[in-house]
Amino acid sequence: MAEREESGRGTWGSKIAFILAAAGSAIGLGSLWRFPIMVGRMGGAVYVFAYILAVFFIGFTEMLAELAIGRHTQKNPVGAFEAIRPRSGWKYLGYAGVVTTIAILSYYAVVAGWAFGYLYKTIFGLFRNITWESSAALFNRFVANPWESLFCFLVVMGITTYIISRGVQSGIERFAKILMPLLFILMIFLAFRALTLPGASRGVAFYLKPELSKIDVKVLFFALGQAFYSLSLGMGIMITYGSYISREENLVSSAGWVCFSTTLVAFLAGIIIYPTLFATPDLTPEKFEPSLGLMFQTIPLVIAKLPGGFLFGVLFFILLQVAALTSTVSLLEVPVAFLIDEHKWARPKAALFLGGLSFLLGIPSALSVGASTALTRFGFFNKMDLIFGNILLAVGGLGVLIFLVYFWGIKPALEEIRAGCPRFSLEPLWVFNVRFLAPLAILILLIFIKTITG
Ligand code: TRP
């Protein structure tokens, strides 16, 4: 542990610290903001179920694969592939992960900036007497104001860069430990309020009663993409995190906890948003068009229905901000760890350089949402999300699985997993998934990509 500190990398203090930090990476805007949007876009409950299946069969498999590679090599993604297969070209998969991470961070932090904006808007009491229309107008006005949204984006990127420049231990762990559980409790509370709103049942039906006729490749593809996105998979984040775990710890149960808690938070986000949304008079599932602002427009409505709503609102947006920050921090950590390990950069310099780069790259995303919050595939923001947040995550995830099975080997991987986990009861299922089910499912969905995006 201590000797690794010298290289500027650091190690997790304990297993629980790792789980909380990995869950901190995973749980964030992906679950709270993106998942409910995808549910709306994909027509409701079938997508919810497709997502849960994708997490269980593919996400968990992938996470264990990444953690095993990371812990085995004790390296960032580029170094990890290079360590197992020197001079083989596999390291380019690591590079792709590094690039994808920066690309995702660039627009993700824009949304994290909205969370910041909503925090001070709540404090200034802008949500009093809110209705669905005024809430939607408030969001649209906010993102259409380039100075305000860029300012918020800059604040979030600045905080992220600062945390990363100070190092893993002190930066990430302290945040995640206390506040993630609090977020969870608050969400249960909000879910309870949402479900008891008059008219909530229409939203519950939309969210939980699947119409099987709505299943198609598109639903499955975006369920897969969301599983990767929400679990921070497919680009080496979990390889990097795995590299900080000691061999005494149980990778299987850690991965299981991260998958479970992330899915639960996403599920709760939908349970809060859909009943609240369709409790709005005149808004029916048929008429409803999800926009990028869905969560931001809906949460104030349920908060307004609580006694002491102001305080709950402030608390919610503080916790949302922390959830977003633990994710932006994890996104920035991957390329920073890469520059430290492979190019011997000093941590603060790497953080500043990459934080600045992501900010510049995020500006067109921020501005494109100002022009339109619709989920069209033409806006820059939506393009970034489609290309990096869905397609490249799936490609990267497939690459990791192929690497593990054919270039590293199931055997050494299992050995790595069994260290710290003497009884791995899901072993046969994992082996089957990692060999066949997960790669084939990803491959087939990627082949269909033309029909999905066209
Ligand atoms: N999983 C995070 C969220 O849902 C976002 C995120 C962090 C991410 N790291 C990632 C997404 C790596 C994809 C890959 O909010």
GROMACS .gro file of C-alpha atoms and ligand atoms in nm:
model
  469
    1MET     CA    1   0.000   0.000   0.000
    2ALA     CA    2   0.260   0.249   0.115
    3GLU     CA    3   0.501   0.189  -0.168
    4ARG     CA    4   0.225   0.249  -0.419
    5GLU     CA    5   0.147   0.583  -0.262
    6GLU     CA    6   0.486   0.704  -0.374
    7SER     CA    7   0.393   0.664  -0.738
    8GLY     CA    8   0.100   0.894  -0.672
    9ARG     CA    9  -0.157   0.620  -0.730
   10GLY     CA   10  -0.277   0.515  -0.386
   11THR     CA   11  -0.481   0.216  -0.265
   12TRP     CA   12  -0.827   0.178  -0.112
   13GLY     CA   13  -0.827   0.177   0.266
   14SER     CA   14  -1.069  -0.115   0.293
   15LYS     CA   15  -1.321  -0.321   0.106
   16ILE     CA   16  -1.612  -0.106   0.206
   17ALA     CA   17  -1.420   0.199   0.094
   18PHE     CA   18  -1.378   0.041  -0.245
   19ILE     CA   19  -1.744  -0.053  -0.277
   20LEU     CA   20  -1.852   0.295  -0.180
   21ALA     CA   21  -1.612   0.457  -0.419
   22ALA     CA   22  -1.701   0.224  -0.706
   23ALA     CA   23  -2.068   0.273  -0.632
   24GLY     CA   24  -1.992   0.643  -0.618
   25SER     CA   25  -1.851   0.619  -0.968
   26ALA     CA   26  -2.143   0.414  -1.090
   27ILE     CA   27  -2.430   0.591  -0.915
   28GLY     CA   28  -2.472   0.931  -1.063
   29LEU     CA   29  -2.645   1.111  -1.343
   30GLY     CA   30  -2.652   0.789  -1.542
   31SER     CA   31  -2.904   0.643  -1.299
   32LEU     CA   32  -3.076   0.957  -1.184
   33TRP     CA   33  -3.097   1.160  -1.502
   34ARG     CA   34  -3.027   0.938  -1.803
   35PHE     CA   35  -3.213   0.621  -1.708
   36PRO     CA   36  -3.554   0.790  -1.669
   37ILE     CA   37  -3.505   0.964  -2.004
   38MET     CA   38  -3.428   0.633  -2.172
   39VAL     CA   39  -3.735   0.476  -2.013
   40GLY     CA   40  -3.945   0.753  -2.163
   41ARG     CA   41  -3.783   0.725  -2.502
   42MET     CA   42  -3.814   0.349  -2.519
   43GLY     CA   43  -4.177   0.336  -2.418
   44GLY     CA   44  -4.174   0.246  -2.050
   45ALA     CA   45  -4.172  -0.080  -1.861
   46VAL     CA   46  -4.022  -0.311  -2.124
   47TYR     CA   47  -3.712  -0.100  -2.114
   48VAL     CA   48  -3.698  -0.114  -1.735
   49PHE     CA   49  -3.695  -0.492  -1.749
   50ALA     CA   50  -3.452  -0.507  -2.038
   51TYR     CA   51  -3.217  -0.285  -1.838
   52ILE     CA   52  -3.234  -0.505  -1.529
   53LEU     CA   53  -3.159  -0.815  -1.736
   54ALA     CA   54  -2.872  -0.637  -1.909
   55VAL     CA   55  -2.720  -0.546  -1.573
   56PHE     CA   56  -2.751  -0.897  -1.438
   57PHE     CA   57  -2.628  -1.095  -1.736
   58ILE     CA   58  -2.389  -0.857  -1.904
   59GLY     CA   59  -2.304  -0.572  -1.668
   60PHE     CA   60  -2.207  -0.792  -1.375
   61THR     CA   61  -2.004  -1.020  -1.602
   62GLU     CA   62  -1.822  -0.728  -1.751
   63MET     CA   63  -1.757  -0.563  -1.417
   64LEU     CA   64  -1.597  -0.873  -1.274
   65ALA     CA   65  -1.386  -0.907  -1.588
   66GLU     CA   66  -1.261  -0.549  -1.561
   67LEU     CA   67  -1.193  -0.568  -1.188
   68ALA     CA   68  -0.997  -0.891  -1.233
   69ILE     CA   69  -0.781  -0.744  -1.508
   70GLY     CA   70  -0.721  -0.432  -1.303
   71ARG     CA   71  -0.630  -0.608  -0.983
   72HIS     CA   72  -0.412  -0.860  -1.157
   73THR     CA   73  -0.202  -0.601  -1.336
   74GLN     CA   74  -0.229  -0.315  -1.085
   75LYS     CA   75  -0.240  -0.080  -1.380
   76ASN     CA   76  -0.448   0.170  -1.572
   77PRO     CA   77  -0.621   0.022  -1.880
   78VAL     CA   78  -0.340   0.094  -2.125
   79GLY     CA   79  -0.077  -0.046  -1.892
   80ALA     CA   80  -0.299  -0.343  -1.802
   81PHE     CA   81  -0.337  -0.469  -2.158
   82GLU     CA   82   0.030  -0.406  -2.218
   83ALA     CA   83   0.126  -0.598  -1.903
   84ILE     CA   84  -0.066  -0.911  -2.000
   85ARG     CA   85   0.004  -0.892  -2.373
   86PRO     CA   86   0.314  -0.679  -2.429
   87ARG     CA   87   0.353  -0.508  -2.768
   88SER     CA   88   0.034  -0.659  -2.901
   89GLY     CA   89  -0.186  -0.373  -3.011
   90TRP     CA   90  -0.428  -0.446  -2.726
   91LYS     CA   91  -0.308  -0.134  -2.556
   92TYR     CA   92  -0.498   0.062  -2.820
   93LEU     CA   93  -0.816  -0.063  -2.660
   94GLY     CA   94  -0.687   0.104  -2.346
   95TYR     CA   95  -0.621   0.421  -2.542
   96ALA     CA   96  -0.973   0.408  -2.682
   97GLY     CA   97  -1.098   0.389  -2.324
   98VAL     CA   98  -0.894   0.691  -2.226
   99VAL     CA   99  -1.031   0.894  -2.517
  100THR     CA  100  -1.389   0.779  -2.457
  101THR     CA  101  -1.364   0.873  -2.092
  102ILE     CA  102  -1.265   1.228  -2.178
  103ALA     CA  103  -1.544   1.249  -2.433
  104ILE     CA  104  -1.807   1.128  -2.187
  105LEU     CA  105  -1.677   1.353  -1.913
  106SER     CA  106  -1.708   1.652  -2.145
  107TYR     CA  107  -2.085   1.633  -2.181
  108TYR     CA  108  -2.154   1.454  -1.852
  109ALA     CA  109  -2.009   1.748  -1.661
  110VAL     CA  110  -2.245   1.977  -1.853
  111VAL     CA  111  -2.535   1.793  -1.691
  112ALA     CA  112  -2.356   1.797  -1.357
  113GLY     CA  113  -2.345   2.173  -1.410
  114TRP     CA  114  -2.723   2.178  -1.442
  115ALA     CA  115  -2.739   2.004  -1.105
  116PHE     CA  116  -2.528   2.285  -0.966
  117GLY     CA  117  -2.753   2.547  -1.123
  118TYR     CA  118  -3.058   2.379  -0.976
  119LEU     CA  119  -2.897   2.381  -0.635
  120TYR     CA  120  -2.875   2.757  -0.620
  121LYS     CA  121  -3.210   2.799  -0.792
  122THR     CA  122  -3.365   2.590  -0.516
  123ILE     CA  123  -3.189   2.795  -0.252
  124PHE     CA  124  -3.321   3.114  -0.410
  125GLY     CA  125  -3.670   2.969  -0.395
  126LEU     CA  126  -3.740   2.960  -0.766
  127PHE     CA  127  -3.958   2.654  -0.736
  128ARG     CA  128  -4.238   2.804  -0.538
  129ASN     CA  129  -4.582   2.755  -0.700
  130ILE     CA  130  -4.429   2.539  -0.965
  131THR     CA  131  -4.637   2.366  -1.234
  132TRP     CA  132  -4.533   2.128  -1.511
  133GLU     CA  133  -4.535   2.410  -1.765
  134SER     CA  134  -4.343   2.657  -1.555
  135SER     CA  135  -4.095   2.391  -1.455
  136ALA     CA  136  -4.027   2.300  -1.818
  137ALA     CA  137  -3.995   2.668  -1.907
  138LEU     CA  138  -3.750   2.722  -1.622
  139PHE     CA  139  -3.526   2.444  -1.744
  140ASN     CA  140  -3.535   2.559  -2.105
  141ARG     CA  141  -3.454   2.914  -2.007
  142PHE     CA  142  -3.167   2.797  -1.792
  143VAL     CA  143  -2.993   2.588  -2.057
  144ALA     CA  144  -3.060   2.846  -2.327
  145ASN     CA  145  -2.858   3.101  -2.133
  146PRO     CA  146  -2.504   3.018  -2.246
  147TRP     CA  147  -2.330   3.220  -1.976
  148GLU     CA  148  -2.515   3.066  -1.690
  149SER     CA  149  -2.488   2.708  -1.813
  150LEU     CA  150  -2.122   2.747  -1.906
  151PHE     CA  151  -2.052   2.900  -1.569
  152CYS     CA  152  -2.211   2.604  -1.392
  153PHE     CA  153  -2.022   2.363  -1.617
  154LEU     CA  154  -1.696   2.539  -1.533
  155VAL     CA  155  -1.763   2.519  -1.160
  156VAL     CA  156  -1.822   2.144  -1.174
  157MET     CA  157  -1.519   2.082  -1.392
  158GLY     CA  158  -1.309   2.297  -1.160
  159ILE     CA  159  -1.415   2.105  -0.851
  160THR     CA  160  -1.354   1.773  -1.026
  161THR     CA  161  -1.008   1.878  -1.136
  162TYR     CA  162  -0.925   1.997  -0.788
  163ILE     CA  163  -1.033   1.670  -0.625
  164ILE     CA  164  -0.839   1.460  -0.873
  165SER     CA  165  -0.529   1.671  -0.845
  166ARG     CA  166  -0.519   1.583  -0.474
  167GLY     CA  167  -0.526   1.206  -0.523
  168VAL     CA  168  -0.754   0.905  -0.489
  169GLN     CA  169  -0.765   0.850  -0.115
  170SER     CA  170  -0.837   1.191   0.016
  171GLY     CA  171  -1.039   1.294  -0.286
  172ILE     CA  172  -1.294   1.022  -0.350
  173GLU     CA  173  -1.339   0.818  -0.036
  174ARG     CA  174  -1.434   1.094   0.199
  175PHE     CA  175  -1.717   1.211  -0.023
  176ALA     CA  176  -1.864   0.875  -0.101
  177LYS     CA  177  -1.870   0.739   0.251
  178ILE     CA  178  -2.131   0.955   0.411
  179LEU     CA  179  -2.341   1.102   0.138
  180MET     CA  180  -2.435   0.810  -0.089
  181PRO     CA  181  -2.638   0.635   0.182
  182LEU     CA  182  -2.810   0.963   0.259
  183LEU     CA  183  -2.908   1.005  -0.105
  184PHE     CA  184  -3.059   0.660  -0.099
  185ILE     CA  185  -3.270   0.736   0.207
  186LEU     CA  186  -3.394   1.061   0.060
  187MET     CA  187  -3.491   0.885  -0.260
  188ILE     CA  188  -3.698   0.628  -0.075
  189PHE     CA  189  -3.874   0.913   0.091
  190LEU     CA  190  -3.942   1.093  -0.236
  191ALA     CA  191  -4.059   0.769  -0.397
  192PHE     CA  192  -4.309   0.728  -0.119
  193ARG     CA  193  -4.444   1.079  -0.176
  194ALA     CA  194  -4.458   1.031  -0.553
  195LEU     CA  195  -4.650   0.705  -0.522
  196THR     CA  196  -4.910   0.863  -0.298
  197LEU     CA  197  -4.986   1.155  -0.528
  198PRO     CA  198  -5.338   1.149  -0.666
  199GLY     CA  199  -5.321   1.007  -1.018
  200ALA     CA  200  -4.986   0.836  -0.960
  201SER     CA  201  -5.113   0.501  -1.083
  202ARG     CA  202  -5.091   0.597  -1.452
  203GLY     CA  203  -4.721   0.656  -1.405
  204VAL     CA  204  -4.676   0.331  -1.216
  205ALA     CA  205  -4.842   0.142  -1.501
  206PHE     CA  206  -4.625   0.313  -1.761
  207TYR     CA  207  -4.316   0.229  -1.561
  208LEU     CA  208  -4.390  -0.123  -1.445
  209LYS     CA  209  -4.648  -0.286  -1.670
  210PRO     CA  210  -4.462  -0.404  -1.977
  211GLU     CA  211  -4.628  -0.413  -2.316
  212LEU     CA  212  -4.433  -0.691  -2.474
  213SER     CA  213  -4.512  -0.567  -2.824
  214LYS     CA  214  -4.275  -0.280  -2.757
  215ILE     CA  215  -3.962  -0.497  -2.740
  216ASP     CA  216  -3.723  -0.452  -3.029
  217VAL     CA  217  -3.350  -0.435  -3.096
  218LYS     CA  218  -3.347  -0.068  -3.023
  219VAL     CA  219  -3.483  -0.124  -2.674
  220LEU     CA  220  -3.227  -0.398  -2.616
  221PHE     CA  221  -2.938  -0.198  -2.755
  222PHE     CA  222  -3.011   0.103  -2.540
  223ALA     CA  223  -3.069  -0.117  -2.237
  224LEU     CA  224  -2.722  -0.258  -2.290
  225GLY     CA  225  -2.576   0.088  -2.342
  226GLN     CA  226  -2.741   0.211  -2.024
  227ALA     CA  227  -2.615  -0.088  -1.827
  228PHE     CA  228  -2.259  -0.008  -1.932
  229TYR     CA  229  -2.304   0.361  -1.879
  230SER     CA  230  -2.463   0.341  -1.538
  231LEU     CA  231  -2.213   0.085  -1.411
  232SER     CA  232  -1.915   0.280  -1.546
  233LEU     CA  233  -1.810  -0.010  -1.767
  234GLY     CA  234  -1.657  -0.055  -2.108
  235MET     CA  235  -1.376   0.195  -2.094
  236GLY     CA  236  -1.151   0.082  -1.820
  237ILE     CA  237  -1.282   0.267  -1.518
  238MET     CA  238  -1.327  -0.056  -1.331
  239ILE     CA  239  -0.985  -0.173  -1.452
  240THR     CA  240  -0.842   0.136  -1.290
  241TYR     CA  241  -1.049   0.087  -0.975
  242GLY     CA  242  -0.960  -0.282  -0.964
  243SER     CA  243  -0.596  -0.183  -0.964
  244TYR     CA  244  -0.649  -0.018  -0.628
  245ILE     CA  245  -0.804  -0.328  -0.461
  246SER     CA  246  -0.591  -0.565  -0.258
  247ARG     CA  247  -0.591  -0.939  -0.322
  248GLU     CA  248  -0.754  -1.019   0.010
  249GLU     CA  249  -1.077  -0.863  -0.101
  250ASN     CA  250  -1.372  -1.032  -0.262
  251LEU     CA  251  -1.423  -0.908  -0.615
  252VAL     CA  252  -1.744  -1.101  -0.668
  253SER     CA  253  -1.938  -0.960  -0.379
  254SER     CA  254  -1.796  -0.613  -0.441
  255ALA     CA  255  -1.912  -0.622  -0.803
  256GLY     CA  256  -2.246  -0.760  -0.691
  257TRP     CA  257  -2.299  -0.478  -0.445
  258VAL     CA  258  -2.209  -0.212  -0.696
  259CYS     CA  259  -2.445  -0.357  -0.959
  260PHE     CA  260  -2.726  -0.398  -0.710
  261SER     CA  261  -2.705  -0.053  -0.555
  262THR     CA  262  -2.677   0.120  -0.890
  263THR     CA  263  -2.977  -0.061  -1.031
  264LEU     CA  264  -3.174   0.017  -0.720
  265VAL     CA  265  -3.102   0.389  -0.746
  266ALA     CA  266  -3.196   0.394  -1.115
  267PHE     CA  267  -3.513   0.204  -1.038
  268LEU     CA  268  -3.602   0.447  -0.761
  269ALA     CA  269  -3.537   0.745  -0.987
  270GLY     CA  270  -3.803   0.613  -1.223
  271ILE     CA  271  -4.038   0.538  -0.936
  272ILE     CA  272  -4.009   0.901  -0.830
  273ILE     CA  273  -4.030   1.057  -1.174
  274TYR     CA  274  -4.302   0.867  -1.361
  275PRO     CA  275  -4.578   0.875  -1.100
  276THR     CA  276  -4.505   1.243  -1.039
  277LEU     CA  277  -4.506   1.318  -1.408
  278PHE     CA  278  -4.831   1.146  -1.494
  279ALA     CA  279  -5.000   1.280  -1.184
  280THR     CA  280  -4.984   1.610  -1.373
  281PRO     CA  281  -5.332   1.679  -1.510
  282ASP     CA  282  -5.350   1.647  -1.891
  283LEU     CA  283  -5.012   1.482  -1.927
  284THR     CA  284  -5.068   1.130  -2.057
  285PRO     CA  285  -4.806   0.877  -2.163
  286GLU     CA  286  -4.922   0.916  -2.525
  287LYS     CA  287  -4.869   1.290  -2.528
  288PHE     CA  288  -4.544   1.276  -2.337
  289GLU     CA  289  -4.212   1.352  -2.510
  290PRO     CA  290  -3.911   1.309  -2.283
  291SER     CA  291  -3.655   1.587  -2.310
  292LEU     CA  292  -3.304   1.616  -2.175
  293GLY     CA  293  -3.447   1.808  -1.883
  294LEU     CA  294  -3.687   1.536  -1.767
  295MET     CA  295  -3.546   1.485  -1.421
  296PHE     CA  296  -3.481   1.854  -1.360
  297GLN     CA  297  -3.835   1.942  -1.459
  298THR     CA  298  -4.002   1.668  -1.259
  299ILE     CA  299  -3.821   1.657  -0.927
  300PRO     CA  300  -3.930   2.011  -0.824
  301LEU     CA  301  -4.292   1.900  -0.873
  302VAL     CA  302  -4.272   1.623  -0.617
  303ILE     CA  303  -4.065   1.833  -0.383
  304ALA     CA  304  -4.327   2.104  -0.395
  305LYS     CA  305  -4.576   1.849  -0.263
  306LEU     CA  306  -4.380   1.788   0.055
  307PRO     CA  307  -4.418   1.982   0.375
  308GLY     CA  308  -4.090   2.163   0.420
  309GLY     CA  309  -4.029   2.114   0.050
  310PHE     CA  310  -3.766   2.384   0.039
  311LEU     CA  311  -3.532   2.191   0.266
  312PHE     CA  312  -3.588   1.865   0.081
  313GLY     CA  313  -3.519   2.044  -0.244
  314VAL     CA  314  -3.191   2.184  -0.121
  315LEU     CA  315  -3.092   1.847   0.024
  316PHE     CA  316  -3.182   1.664  -0.296
  317PHE     CA  317  -2.978   1.890  -0.519
  318ILE     CA  318  -2.681   1.882  -0.281
  319LEU     CA  319  -2.685   1.503  -0.289
  320LEU     CA  320  -2.737   1.499  -0.664
  321GLN     CA  321  -2.435   1.721  -0.694
  322VAL     CA  322  -2.226   1.486  -0.484
  323ALA     CA  323  -2.346   1.183  -0.681
  324ALA     CA  324  -2.253   1.363  -1.002
  325LEU     CA  325  -1.914   1.467  -0.866
  326THR     CA  326  -1.814   1.119  -0.754
  327SER     CA  327  -1.882   1.014  -1.114
  328THR     CA  328  -1.701   1.303  -1.285
  329VAL     CA  329  -1.410   1.234  -1.053
  330SER     CA  330  -1.400   0.871  -1.162
  331LEU     CA  331  -1.418   0.972  -1.526
  332LEU     CA  332  -1.124   1.207  -1.489
  333GLU     CA  333  -0.925   0.954  -1.287
  334VAL     CA  334  -0.885   0.715  -1.581
  335PRO     CA  335  -0.695   0.944  -1.818
  336VAL     CA  336  -0.507   1.100  -1.527
  337ALA     CA  337  -0.390   0.760  -1.400
  338PHE     CA  338  -0.282   0.688  -1.756
  339LEU     CA  339  -0.067   1.000  -1.783
  340ILE     CA  340   0.084   0.939  -1.439
  341ASP     CA  341   0.169   0.574  -1.500
  342GLU     CA  342   0.264   0.570  -1.864
  343HIS     CA  343   0.405   0.916  -1.915
  344LYS     CA  344   0.522   0.997  -1.563
  345TRP     CA  345   0.327   1.320  -1.540
  346ALA     CA  346   0.278   1.478  -1.200
  347ARG     CA  347  -0.079   1.430  -1.078
  348PRO     CA  348  -0.175   1.798  -1.052
  349LYS     CA  349  -0.044   1.872  -1.399
  350ALA     CA  350  -0.226   1.574  -1.552
  351ALA     CA  351  -0.548   1.672  -1.377
  352LEU     CA  352  -0.528   2.032  -1.489
  353PHE     CA  353  -0.448   1.945  -1.848
  354LEU     CA  354  -0.722   1.685  -1.888
  355GLY     CA  355  -0.980   1.880  -1.692
  356GLY     CA  356  -0.917   2.177  -1.918
  357LEU     CA  357  -0.936   1.962  -2.229
  358SER     CA  358  -1.270   1.814  -2.124
  359PHE     CA  359  -1.404   2.157  -2.054
  360LEU     CA  360  -1.318   2.283  -2.402
  361LEU     CA  361  -1.466   1.972  -2.557
  362GLY     CA  362  -1.784   2.014  -2.356
  363ILE     CA  363  -1.860   2.366  -2.472
  364PRO     CA  364  -2.032   2.264  -2.798
  365SER     CA  365  -2.241   2.011  -2.603
  366ALA     CA  366  -2.353   2.276  -2.357
  367LEU     CA  367  -2.441   2.516  -2.636
  368SER     CA  368  -2.623   2.257  -2.845
  369VAL     CA  369  -2.862   2.184  -2.560
  370GLY     CA  370  -2.928   2.553  -2.531
  371ALA     CA  371  -3.048   2.546  -2.890
  372SER     CA  372  -3.276   2.246  -2.834
  373THR     CA  373  -3.346   2.014  -2.543
  374ALA     CA  374  -3.518   1.762  -2.768
  375LEU     CA  375  -3.366   1.418  -2.794
  376THR     CA  376  -3.294   1.443  -3.162
  377ARG     CA  377  -2.986   1.276  -3.292
  378PHE     CA  378  -2.869   1.594  -3.459
  379GLY     CA  379  -2.761   1.797  -3.163
  380PHE     CA  380  -2.394   1.775  -3.069
  381PHE     CA  381  -2.483   1.668  -2.717
  382ASN     CA  382  -2.699   1.381  -2.836
  383LYS     CA  383  -2.438   1.272  -3.089
  384MET     CA  384  -2.170   1.256  -2.820
  385ASP     CA  385  -2.400   1.050  -2.601
  386LEU     CA  386  -2.488   0.810  -2.881
  387ILE     CA  387  -2.135   0.761  -3.009
  388PHE     CA  388  -1.939   0.757  -2.685
  389GLY     CA  389  -2.204   0.680  -2.425
  390ASN     CA  390  -2.357   0.387  -2.612
  391ILE     CA  391  -2.162   0.261  -2.909
  392LEU     CA  392  -1.805   0.295  -2.787
  393LEU     CA  393  -1.890   0.162  -2.443
  394ALA     CA  394  -2.033  -0.150  -2.604
  395VAL     CA  395  -1.732  -0.183  -2.836
  396GLY     CA  396  -1.492  -0.134  -2.545
  397GLY     CA  397  -1.682  -0.381  -2.331
  398LEU     CA  398  -1.675  -0.640  -2.606
  399GLY     CA  399  -1.303  -0.581  -2.649
  400VAL     CA  400  -1.239  -0.643  -2.279
  401LEU     CA  401  -1.432  -0.971  -2.287
  402ILE     CA  402  -1.251  -1.095  -2.598
  403PHE     CA  403  -0.923  -0.998  -2.445
  404LEU     CA  404  -1.002  -1.183  -2.126
  405VAL     CA  405  -1.122  -1.502  -2.291
  406TYR     CA  406  -0.872  -1.537  -2.576
  407PHE     CA  407  -0.566  -1.338  -2.482
  408TRP     CA  408  -0.546  -1.361  -2.108
  409GLY     CA  409  -0.741  -1.680  -2.043
  410ILE     CA  410  -1.037  -1.786  -1.833
  411LYS     CA  411  -0.805  -1.978  -1.603
  412PRO     CA  412  -0.581  -1.697  -1.481
  413ALA     CA  413  -0.887  -1.474  -1.462
  414LEU     CA  414  -1.061  -1.723  -1.238
  415GLU     CA  415  -0.750  -1.754  -1.028
  416GLU     CA  416  -0.752  -1.380  -0.979
  417ILE     CA  417  -1.119  -1.378  -0.888
  418ARG     CA  418  -1.083  -1.670  -0.647
  419ALA     CA  419  -0.816  -1.483  -0.452
  420GLY     CA  420  -1.028  -1.323  -0.184
  421CYS     CA  421  -1.334  -1.526  -0.291
  422PRO     CA  422  -1.286  -1.892  -0.205
  423ARG     CA  423  -1.647  -1.985  -0.287
  424PHE     CA  424  -1.762  -1.829  -0.614
  425SER     CA  425  -2.099  -1.995  -0.655
  426LEU     CA  426  -2.190  -1.810  -0.973
  427GLU     CA  427  -1.870  -1.929  -1.137
  428PRO     CA  428  -2.026  -2.151  -1.406
  429LEU     CA  429  -2.272  -1.877  -1.498
  430TRP     CA  430  -1.998  -1.617  -1.515
  431VAL     CA  431  -1.780  -1.840  -1.733
  432PHE     CA  432  -2.070  -1.904  -1.968
  433ASN     CA  433  -2.159  -1.537  -1.984
  434VAL     CA  434  -1.807  -1.414  -2.034
  435ARG     CA  435  -1.742  -1.672  -2.307
  436PHE     CA  436  -2.067  -1.672  -2.496
  437LEU     CA  437  -2.368  -1.480  -2.380
  438ALA     CA  438  -2.222  -1.136  -2.319
  439PRO     CA  439  -1.992  -1.111  -2.623
  440LEU     CA  440  -2.255  -1.253  -2.858
  441ALA     CA  441  -2.529  -1.026  -2.729
  442ILE     CA  442  -2.306  -0.721  -2.763
  443LEU     CA  443  -2.189  -0.826  -3.107
  444ILE     CA  444  -2.538  -0.886  -3.239
  445LEU     CA  445  -2.663  -0.556  -3.105
  446LEU     CA  446  -2.367  -0.374  -3.257
  447ILE     CA  447  -2.437  -0.535  -3.594
  448PHE     CA  448  -2.789  -0.400  -3.577
  449ILE     CA  449  -2.660  -0.055  -3.504
  450LYS     CA  450  -2.743   0.077  -3.848
  451THR     CA  451  -3.110   0.007  -3.807
  452ILE     CA  452  -3.098   0.160  -3.461
  453THR     CA  453  -2.936   0.487  -3.547
  454GLY     CA  454  -3.064   0.519  -3.904
  455TRP     N1  455  -2.170   0.561  -1.424
  455TRP     C1  456  -2.177   0.701  -1.406
  455TRP     C2  457  -2.321   0.741  -1.395
  455TRP     O1  458  -2.407   0.662  -1.419
  455TRP     C3  459  -2.112   0.777  -1.516
  455TRP     C4  460  -1.979   0.724  -1.543
  455TRP     C5  461  -1.873   0.734  -1.460
  455TRP     C6  462  -1.941   0.646  -1.652
  455TRP     N2  463  -1.771   0.666  -1.514
  455TRP     C7  464  -1.810   0.611  -1.632
  455TRP     C8  465  -2.006   0.604  -1.764
  455TRP     C9  466  -1.743   0.531  -1.721
  455TRP    C10  467  -1.938   0.525  -1.855
  455TRP    C11  468  -1.808   0.487  -1.832
  455TRP     O2  469  -2.351   0.850  -1.362
   0.00000   0.00000   0.00000
